[in-house]
PDB file of N, CA and C in Angstrom:
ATOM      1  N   UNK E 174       0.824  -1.182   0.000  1.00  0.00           N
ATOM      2  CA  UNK E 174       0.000   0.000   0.000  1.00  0.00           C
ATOM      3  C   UNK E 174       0.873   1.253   0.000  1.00  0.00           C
ATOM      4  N   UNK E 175       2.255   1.031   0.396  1.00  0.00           N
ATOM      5  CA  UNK E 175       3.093   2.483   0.532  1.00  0.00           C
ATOM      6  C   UNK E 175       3.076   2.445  -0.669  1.00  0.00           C
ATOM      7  N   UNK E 176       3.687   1.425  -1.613  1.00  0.00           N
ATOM      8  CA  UNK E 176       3.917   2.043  -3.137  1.00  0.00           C
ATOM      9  C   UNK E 176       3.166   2.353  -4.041  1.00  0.00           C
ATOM     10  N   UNK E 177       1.704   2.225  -3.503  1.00  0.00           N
ATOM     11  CA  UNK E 177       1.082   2.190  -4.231  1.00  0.00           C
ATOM     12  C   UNK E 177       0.325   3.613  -3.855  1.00  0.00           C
ATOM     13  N   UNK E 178       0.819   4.511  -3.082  1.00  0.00           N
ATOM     14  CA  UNK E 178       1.172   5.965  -2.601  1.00  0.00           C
ATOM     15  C   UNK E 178       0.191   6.344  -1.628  1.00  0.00           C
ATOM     16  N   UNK E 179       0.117   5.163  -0.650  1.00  0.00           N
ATOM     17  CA  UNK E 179      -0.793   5.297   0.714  1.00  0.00           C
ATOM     18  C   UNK E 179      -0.390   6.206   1.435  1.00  0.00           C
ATOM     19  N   UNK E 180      -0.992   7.230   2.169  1.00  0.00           N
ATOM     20  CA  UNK E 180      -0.452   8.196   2.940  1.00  0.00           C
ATOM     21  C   UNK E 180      -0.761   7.518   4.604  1.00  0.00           C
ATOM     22  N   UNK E 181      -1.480   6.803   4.311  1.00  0.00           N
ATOM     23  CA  UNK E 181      -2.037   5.846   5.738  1.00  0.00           C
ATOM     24  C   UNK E 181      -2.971   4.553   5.365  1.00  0.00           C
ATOM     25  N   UNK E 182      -3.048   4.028   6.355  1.00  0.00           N
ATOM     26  CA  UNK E 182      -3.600   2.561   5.926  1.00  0.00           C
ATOM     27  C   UNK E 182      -3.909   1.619   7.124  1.00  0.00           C
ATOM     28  N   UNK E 183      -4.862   0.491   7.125  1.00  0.00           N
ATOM     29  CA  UNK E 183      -5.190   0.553   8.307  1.00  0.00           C
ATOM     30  C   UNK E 183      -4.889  -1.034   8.222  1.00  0.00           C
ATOM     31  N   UNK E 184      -3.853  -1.147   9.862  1.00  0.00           N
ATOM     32  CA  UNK E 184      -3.235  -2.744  10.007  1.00  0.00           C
ATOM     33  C   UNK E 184      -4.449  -3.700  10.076  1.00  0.00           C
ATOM     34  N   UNK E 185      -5.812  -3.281  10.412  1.00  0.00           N
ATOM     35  CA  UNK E 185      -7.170  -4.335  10.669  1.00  0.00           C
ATOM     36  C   UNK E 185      -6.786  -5.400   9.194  1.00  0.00           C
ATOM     37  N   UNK E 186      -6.885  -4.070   7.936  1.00  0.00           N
ATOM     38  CA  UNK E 186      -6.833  -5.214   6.691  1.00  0.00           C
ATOM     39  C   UNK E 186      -5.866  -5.289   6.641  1.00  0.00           C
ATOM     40  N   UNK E 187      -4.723  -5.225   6.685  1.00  0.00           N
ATOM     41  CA  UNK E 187      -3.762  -6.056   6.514  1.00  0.00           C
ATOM     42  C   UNK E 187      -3.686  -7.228   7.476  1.00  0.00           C
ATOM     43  N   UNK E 188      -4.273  -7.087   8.520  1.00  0.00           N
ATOM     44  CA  UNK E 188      -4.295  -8.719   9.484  1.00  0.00           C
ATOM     45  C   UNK E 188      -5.181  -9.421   8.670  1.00  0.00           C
ATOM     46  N   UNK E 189      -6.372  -8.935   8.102  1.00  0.00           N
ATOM     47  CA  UNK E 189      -7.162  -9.976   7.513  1.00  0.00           C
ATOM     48  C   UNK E 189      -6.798 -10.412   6.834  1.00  0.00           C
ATOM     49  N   UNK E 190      -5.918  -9.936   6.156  1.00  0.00           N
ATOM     50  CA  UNK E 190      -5.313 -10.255   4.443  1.00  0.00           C
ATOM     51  C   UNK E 190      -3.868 -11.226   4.781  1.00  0.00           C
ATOM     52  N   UNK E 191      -3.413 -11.286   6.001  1.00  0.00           N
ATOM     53  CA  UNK E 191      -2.509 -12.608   6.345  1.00  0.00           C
ATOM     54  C   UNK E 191      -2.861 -13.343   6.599  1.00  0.00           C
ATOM     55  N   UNK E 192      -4.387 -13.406   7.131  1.00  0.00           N
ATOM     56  CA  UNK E 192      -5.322 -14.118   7.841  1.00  0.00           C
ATOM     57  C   UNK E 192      -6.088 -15.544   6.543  1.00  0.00           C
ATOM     58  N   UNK E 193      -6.619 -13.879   5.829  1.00  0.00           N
ATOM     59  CA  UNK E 193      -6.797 -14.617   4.363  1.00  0.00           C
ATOM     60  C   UNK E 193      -5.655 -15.641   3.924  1.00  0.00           C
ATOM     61  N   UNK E 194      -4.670 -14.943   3.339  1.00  0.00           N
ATOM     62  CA  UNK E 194      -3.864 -15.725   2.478  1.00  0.00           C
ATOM     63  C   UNK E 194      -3.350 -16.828   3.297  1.00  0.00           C
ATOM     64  N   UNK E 195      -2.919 -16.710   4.611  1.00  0.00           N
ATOM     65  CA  UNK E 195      -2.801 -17.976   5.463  1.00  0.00           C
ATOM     66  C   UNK E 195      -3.164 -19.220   4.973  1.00  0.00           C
ATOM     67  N   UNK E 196      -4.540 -19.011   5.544  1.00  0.00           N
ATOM     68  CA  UNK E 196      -5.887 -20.051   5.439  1.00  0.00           C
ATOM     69  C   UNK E 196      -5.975 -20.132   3.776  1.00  0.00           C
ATOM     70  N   UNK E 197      -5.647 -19.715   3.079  1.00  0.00           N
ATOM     71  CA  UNK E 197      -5.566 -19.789   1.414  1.00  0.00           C
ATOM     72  C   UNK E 197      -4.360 -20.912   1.324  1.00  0.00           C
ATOM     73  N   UNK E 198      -3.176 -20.256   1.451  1.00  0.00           N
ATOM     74  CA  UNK E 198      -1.895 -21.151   1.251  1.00  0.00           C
ATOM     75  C   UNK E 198      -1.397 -21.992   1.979  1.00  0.00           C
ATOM     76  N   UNK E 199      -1.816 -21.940   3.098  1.00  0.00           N
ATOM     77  CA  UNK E 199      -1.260 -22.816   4.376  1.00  0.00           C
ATOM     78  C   UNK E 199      -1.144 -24.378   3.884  1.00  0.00           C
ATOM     79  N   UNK E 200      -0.445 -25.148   4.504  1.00  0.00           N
ATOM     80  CA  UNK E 200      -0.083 -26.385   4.728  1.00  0.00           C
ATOM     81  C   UNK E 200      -1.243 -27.203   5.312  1.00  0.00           C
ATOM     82  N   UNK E 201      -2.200 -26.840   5.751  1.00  0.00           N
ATOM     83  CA  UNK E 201      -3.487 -27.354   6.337  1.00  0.00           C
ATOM     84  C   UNK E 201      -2.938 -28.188   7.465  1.00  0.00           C
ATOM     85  N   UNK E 202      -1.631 -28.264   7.670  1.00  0.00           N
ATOM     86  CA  UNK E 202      -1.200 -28.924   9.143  1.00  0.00           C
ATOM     87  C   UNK E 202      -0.835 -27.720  10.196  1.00  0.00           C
ATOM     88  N   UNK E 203      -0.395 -27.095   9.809  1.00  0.00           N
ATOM     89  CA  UNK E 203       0.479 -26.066  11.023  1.00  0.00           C
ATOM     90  C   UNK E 203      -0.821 -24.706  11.659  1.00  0.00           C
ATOM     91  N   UNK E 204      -0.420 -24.753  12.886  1.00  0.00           N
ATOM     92  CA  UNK E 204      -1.520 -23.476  13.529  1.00  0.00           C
ATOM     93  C   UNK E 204      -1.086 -22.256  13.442  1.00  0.00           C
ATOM     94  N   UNK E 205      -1.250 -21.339  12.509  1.00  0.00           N
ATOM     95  CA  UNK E 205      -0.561 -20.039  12.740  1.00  0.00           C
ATOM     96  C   UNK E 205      -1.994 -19.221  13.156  1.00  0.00           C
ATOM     97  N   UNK E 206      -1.953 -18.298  14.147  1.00  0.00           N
ATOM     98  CA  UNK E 206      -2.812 -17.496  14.491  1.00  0.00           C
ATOM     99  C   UNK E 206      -2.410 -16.162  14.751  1.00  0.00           C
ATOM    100  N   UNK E 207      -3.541 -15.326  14.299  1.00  0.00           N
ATOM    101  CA  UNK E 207      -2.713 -13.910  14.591  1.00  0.00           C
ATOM    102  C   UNK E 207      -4.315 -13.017  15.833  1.00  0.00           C
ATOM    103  N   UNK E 208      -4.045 -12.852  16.829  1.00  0.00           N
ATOM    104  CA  UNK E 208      -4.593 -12.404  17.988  1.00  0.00           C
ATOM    105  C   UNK E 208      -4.640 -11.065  17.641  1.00  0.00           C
ATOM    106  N   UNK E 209      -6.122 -10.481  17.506  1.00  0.00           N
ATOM    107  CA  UNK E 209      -6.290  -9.450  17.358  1.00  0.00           C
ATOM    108  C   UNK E 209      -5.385  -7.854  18.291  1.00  0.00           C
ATOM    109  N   UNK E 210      -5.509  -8.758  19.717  1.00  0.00           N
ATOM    110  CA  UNK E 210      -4.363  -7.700  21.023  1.00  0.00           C
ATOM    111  C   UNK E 210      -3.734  -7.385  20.293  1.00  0.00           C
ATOM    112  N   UNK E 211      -2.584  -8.133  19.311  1.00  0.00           N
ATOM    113  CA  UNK E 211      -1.218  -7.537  19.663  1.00  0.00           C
ATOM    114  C   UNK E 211      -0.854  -6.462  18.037  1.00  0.00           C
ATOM    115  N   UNK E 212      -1.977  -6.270  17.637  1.00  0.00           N
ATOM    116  CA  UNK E 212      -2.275  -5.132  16.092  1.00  0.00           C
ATOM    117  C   UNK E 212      -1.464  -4.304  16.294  1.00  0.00           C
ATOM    118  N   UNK E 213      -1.490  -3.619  17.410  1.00  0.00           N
ATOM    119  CA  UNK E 213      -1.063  -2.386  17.875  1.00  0.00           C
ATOM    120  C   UNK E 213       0.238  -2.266  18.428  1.00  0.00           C
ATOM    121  N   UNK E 214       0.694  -3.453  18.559  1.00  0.00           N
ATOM    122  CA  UNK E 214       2.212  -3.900  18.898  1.00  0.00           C
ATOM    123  C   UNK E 214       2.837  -3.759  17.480  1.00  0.00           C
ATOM    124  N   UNK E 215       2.570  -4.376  16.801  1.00  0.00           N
ATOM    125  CA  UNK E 215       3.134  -5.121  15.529  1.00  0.00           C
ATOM    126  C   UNK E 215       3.209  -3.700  14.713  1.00  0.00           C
ATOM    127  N   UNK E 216       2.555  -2.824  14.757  1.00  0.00           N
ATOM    128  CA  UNK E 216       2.106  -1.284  14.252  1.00  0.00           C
ATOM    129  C   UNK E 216       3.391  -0.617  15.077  1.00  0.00           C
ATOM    130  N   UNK E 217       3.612  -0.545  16.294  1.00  0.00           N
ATOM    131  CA  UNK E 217       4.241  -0.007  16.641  1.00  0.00           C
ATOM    132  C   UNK E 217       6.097  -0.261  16.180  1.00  0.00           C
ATOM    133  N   UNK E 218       6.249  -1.739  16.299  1.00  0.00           N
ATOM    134  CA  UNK E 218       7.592  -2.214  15.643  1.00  0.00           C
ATOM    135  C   UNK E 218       7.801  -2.052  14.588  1.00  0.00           C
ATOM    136  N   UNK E 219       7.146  -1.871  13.272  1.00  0.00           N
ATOM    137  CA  UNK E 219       6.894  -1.414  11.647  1.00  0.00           C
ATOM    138  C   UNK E 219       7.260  -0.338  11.962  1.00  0.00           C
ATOM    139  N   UNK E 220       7.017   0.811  12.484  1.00  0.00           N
ATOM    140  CA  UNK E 220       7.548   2.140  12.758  1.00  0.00           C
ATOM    141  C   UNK E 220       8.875   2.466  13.188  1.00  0.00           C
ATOM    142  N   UNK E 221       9.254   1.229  13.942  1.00  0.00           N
ATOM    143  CA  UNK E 221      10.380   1.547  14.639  1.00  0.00           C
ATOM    144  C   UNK E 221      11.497   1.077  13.768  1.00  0.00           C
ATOM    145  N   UNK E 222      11.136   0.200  12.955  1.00  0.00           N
ATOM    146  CA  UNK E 222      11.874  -0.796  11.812  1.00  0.00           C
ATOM    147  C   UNK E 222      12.144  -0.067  11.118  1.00  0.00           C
ATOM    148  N   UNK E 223      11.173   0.678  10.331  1.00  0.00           N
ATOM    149  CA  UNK E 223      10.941   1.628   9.548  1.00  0.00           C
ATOM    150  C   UNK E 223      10.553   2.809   9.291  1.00  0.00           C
ATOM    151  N   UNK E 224      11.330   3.481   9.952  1.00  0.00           N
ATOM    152  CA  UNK E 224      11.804   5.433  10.150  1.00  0.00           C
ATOM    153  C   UNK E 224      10.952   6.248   9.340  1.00  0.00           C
ATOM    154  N   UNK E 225      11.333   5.685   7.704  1.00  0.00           N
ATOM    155  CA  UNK E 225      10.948   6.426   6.949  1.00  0.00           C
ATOM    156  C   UNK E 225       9.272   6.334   6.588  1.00  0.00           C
ATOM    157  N   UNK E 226       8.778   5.131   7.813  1.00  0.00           N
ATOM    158  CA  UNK E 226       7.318   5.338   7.305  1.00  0.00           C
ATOM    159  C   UNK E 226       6.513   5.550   8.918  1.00  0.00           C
ATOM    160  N   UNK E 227       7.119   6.438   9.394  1.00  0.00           N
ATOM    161  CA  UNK E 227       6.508   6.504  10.852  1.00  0.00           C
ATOM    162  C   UNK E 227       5.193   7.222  10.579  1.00  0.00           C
ATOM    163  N   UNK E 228       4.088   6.884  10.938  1.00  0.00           N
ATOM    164  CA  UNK E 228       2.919   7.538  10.637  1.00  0.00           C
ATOM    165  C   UNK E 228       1.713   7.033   9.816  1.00  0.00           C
ATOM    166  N   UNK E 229       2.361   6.142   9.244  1.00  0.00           N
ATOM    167  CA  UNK E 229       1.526   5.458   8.021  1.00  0.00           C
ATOM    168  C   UNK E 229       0.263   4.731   8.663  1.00  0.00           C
ATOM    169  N   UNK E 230       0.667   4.560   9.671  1.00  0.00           N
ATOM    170  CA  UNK E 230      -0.743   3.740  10.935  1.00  0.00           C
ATOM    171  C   UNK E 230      -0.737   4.615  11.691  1.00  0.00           C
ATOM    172  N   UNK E 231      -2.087   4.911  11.873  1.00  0.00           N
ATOM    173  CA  UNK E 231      -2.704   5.905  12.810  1.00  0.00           C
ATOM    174  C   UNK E 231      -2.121   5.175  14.459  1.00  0.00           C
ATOM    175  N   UNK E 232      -1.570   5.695  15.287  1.00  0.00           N
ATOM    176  CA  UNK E 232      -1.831   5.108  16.357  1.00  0.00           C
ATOM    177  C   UNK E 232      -2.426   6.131  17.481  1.00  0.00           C
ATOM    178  N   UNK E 233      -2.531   5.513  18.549  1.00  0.00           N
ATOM    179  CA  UNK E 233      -2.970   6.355  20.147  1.00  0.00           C
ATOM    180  C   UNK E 233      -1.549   6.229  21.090  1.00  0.00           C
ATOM    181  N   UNK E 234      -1.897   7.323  21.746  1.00  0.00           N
ATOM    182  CA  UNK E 234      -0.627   7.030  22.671  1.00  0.00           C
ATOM    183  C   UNK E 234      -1.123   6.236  23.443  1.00  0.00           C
ATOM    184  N   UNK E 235       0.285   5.321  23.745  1.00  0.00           N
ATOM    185  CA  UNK E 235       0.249   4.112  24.376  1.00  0.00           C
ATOM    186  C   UNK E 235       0.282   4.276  26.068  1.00  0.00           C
ATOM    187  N   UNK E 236      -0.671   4.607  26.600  1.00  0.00           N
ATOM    188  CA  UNK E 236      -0.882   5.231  27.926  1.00  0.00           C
ATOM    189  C   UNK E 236      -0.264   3.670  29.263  1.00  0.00           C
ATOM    190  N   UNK E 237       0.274   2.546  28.824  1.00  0.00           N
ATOM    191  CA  UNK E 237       0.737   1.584  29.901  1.00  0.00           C
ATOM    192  C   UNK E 237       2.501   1.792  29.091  1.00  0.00           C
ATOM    193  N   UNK E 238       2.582   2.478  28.498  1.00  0.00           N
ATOM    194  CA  UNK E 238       4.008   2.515  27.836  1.00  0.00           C
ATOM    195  C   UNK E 238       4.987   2.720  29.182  1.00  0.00           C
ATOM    196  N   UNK E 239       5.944   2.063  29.617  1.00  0.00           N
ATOM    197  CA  UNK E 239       6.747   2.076  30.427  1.00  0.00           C
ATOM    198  C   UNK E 239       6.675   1.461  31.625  1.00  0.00           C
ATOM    199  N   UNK E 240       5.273   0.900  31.731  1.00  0.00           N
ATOM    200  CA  UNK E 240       4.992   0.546  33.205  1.00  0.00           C
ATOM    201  C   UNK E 240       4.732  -0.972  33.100  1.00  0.00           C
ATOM    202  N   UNK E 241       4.525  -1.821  33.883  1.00  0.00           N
ATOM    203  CA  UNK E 241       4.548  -3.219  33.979  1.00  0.00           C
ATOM    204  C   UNK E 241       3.000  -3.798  33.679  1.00  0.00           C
ATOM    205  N   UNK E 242       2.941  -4.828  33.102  1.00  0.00           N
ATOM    206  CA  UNK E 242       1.401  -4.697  32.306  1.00  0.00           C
ATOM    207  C   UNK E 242       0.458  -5.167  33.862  1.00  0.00           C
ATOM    208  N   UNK E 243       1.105  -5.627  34.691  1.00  0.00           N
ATOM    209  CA  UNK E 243      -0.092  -5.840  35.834  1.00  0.00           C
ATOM    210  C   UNK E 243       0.576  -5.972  36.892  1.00  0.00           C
ATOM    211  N   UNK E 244       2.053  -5.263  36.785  1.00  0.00           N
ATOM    212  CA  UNK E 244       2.377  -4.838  38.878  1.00  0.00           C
ATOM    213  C   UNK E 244       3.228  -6.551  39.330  1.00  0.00           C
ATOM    214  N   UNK E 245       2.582  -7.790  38.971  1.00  0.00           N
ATOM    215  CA  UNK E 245       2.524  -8.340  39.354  1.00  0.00           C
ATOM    216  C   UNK E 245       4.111  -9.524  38.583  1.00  0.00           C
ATOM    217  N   UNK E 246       4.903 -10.127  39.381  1.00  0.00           N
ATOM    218  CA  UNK E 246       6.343 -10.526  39.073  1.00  0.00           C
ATOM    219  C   UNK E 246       6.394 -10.699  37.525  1.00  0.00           C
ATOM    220  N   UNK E 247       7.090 -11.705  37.126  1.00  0.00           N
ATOM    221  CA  UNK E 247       7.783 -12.223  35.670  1.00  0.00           C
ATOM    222  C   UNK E 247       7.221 -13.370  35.725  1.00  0.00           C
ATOM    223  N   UNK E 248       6.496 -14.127  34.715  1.00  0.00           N
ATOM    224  CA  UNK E 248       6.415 -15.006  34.787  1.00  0.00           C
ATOM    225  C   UNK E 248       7.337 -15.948  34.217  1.00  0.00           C
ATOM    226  N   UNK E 249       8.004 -16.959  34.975  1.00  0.00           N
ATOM    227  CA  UNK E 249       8.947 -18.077  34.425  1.00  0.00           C
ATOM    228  C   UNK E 249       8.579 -19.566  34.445  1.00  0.00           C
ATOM    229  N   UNK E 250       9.904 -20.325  33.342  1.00  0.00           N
ATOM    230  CA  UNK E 250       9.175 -21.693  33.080  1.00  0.00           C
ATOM    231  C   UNK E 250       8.966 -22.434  34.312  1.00  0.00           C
ATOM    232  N   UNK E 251       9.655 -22.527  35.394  1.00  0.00           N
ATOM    233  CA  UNK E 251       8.746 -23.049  37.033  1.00  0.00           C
ATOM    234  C   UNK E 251       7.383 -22.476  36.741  1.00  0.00           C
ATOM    235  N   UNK E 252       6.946 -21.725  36.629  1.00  0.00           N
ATOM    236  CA  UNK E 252       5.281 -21.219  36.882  1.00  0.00           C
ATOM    237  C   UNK E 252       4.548 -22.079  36.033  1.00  0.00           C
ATOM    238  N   UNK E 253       4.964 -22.241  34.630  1.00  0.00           N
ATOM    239  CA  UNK E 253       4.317 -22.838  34.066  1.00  0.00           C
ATOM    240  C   UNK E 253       4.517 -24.723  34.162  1.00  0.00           C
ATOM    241  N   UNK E 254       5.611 -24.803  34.676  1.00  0.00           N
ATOM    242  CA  UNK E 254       5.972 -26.267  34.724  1.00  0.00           C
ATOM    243  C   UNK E 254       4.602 -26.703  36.368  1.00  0.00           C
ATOM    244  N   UNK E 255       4.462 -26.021  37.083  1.00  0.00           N
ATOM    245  CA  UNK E 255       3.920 -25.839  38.141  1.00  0.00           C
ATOM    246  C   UNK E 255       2.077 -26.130  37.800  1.00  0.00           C
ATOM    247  N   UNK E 256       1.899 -25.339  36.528  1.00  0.00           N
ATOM    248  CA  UNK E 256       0.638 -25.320  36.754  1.00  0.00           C
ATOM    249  C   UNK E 256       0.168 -26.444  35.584  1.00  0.00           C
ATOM    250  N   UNK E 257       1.015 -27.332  35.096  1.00  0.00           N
ATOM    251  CA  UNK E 257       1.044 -28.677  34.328  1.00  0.00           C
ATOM    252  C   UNK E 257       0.623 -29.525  35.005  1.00  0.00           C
ATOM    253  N   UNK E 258       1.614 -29.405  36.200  1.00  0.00           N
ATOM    254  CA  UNK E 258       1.742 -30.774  37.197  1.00  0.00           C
ATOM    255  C   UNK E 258       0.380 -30.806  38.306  1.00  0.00           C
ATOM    256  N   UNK E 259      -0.516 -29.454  38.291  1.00  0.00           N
ATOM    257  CA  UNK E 259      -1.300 -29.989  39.822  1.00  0.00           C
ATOM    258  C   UNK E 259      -2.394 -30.131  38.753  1.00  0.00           C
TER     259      UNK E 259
END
């Protein structure tokens, strides 16, 4: 869509359209999924990747930017080995 002289463009269709072609080309064995949450992540790293197209996705300021997403420790592989076993 940049070359094709987008001044902005919106990541929703472009998730659908990996989403699409996925489920089009896929191997019909492997699970690839793309979680609507993390749009706005993936928007944000494209920008950072790519300087010269900062802006091209509308974003919001990211108002948890810097802070810990819930206060609460790190989760590590004990936690999860932990909640296998009971």
């Amino acid at each position: 869509m940049i070359e094709r002289g987008f001044a902005h463009y919106s990541i929703a269709a472009i998730w659908e359209r990996i989403r699409y072609e996925k489920d089009c080309g896929g191997d019909g064995i492997s699970m690839f999924k793309l979680n609507n949450n993390h749009r706005a992540f993936y928007v944000r790293r494209f920008h950072l990747m790519y300087p010269q197209h900062d802006g091209f996705f509308r974003t919001r300021e990211q108002t948890t930017k810097g802070k810990d997403a819930t206060g609460l420790p790190e989760l590590t592989p004990s936690y999860f080995k932990e909640k296998h076993e009971t």
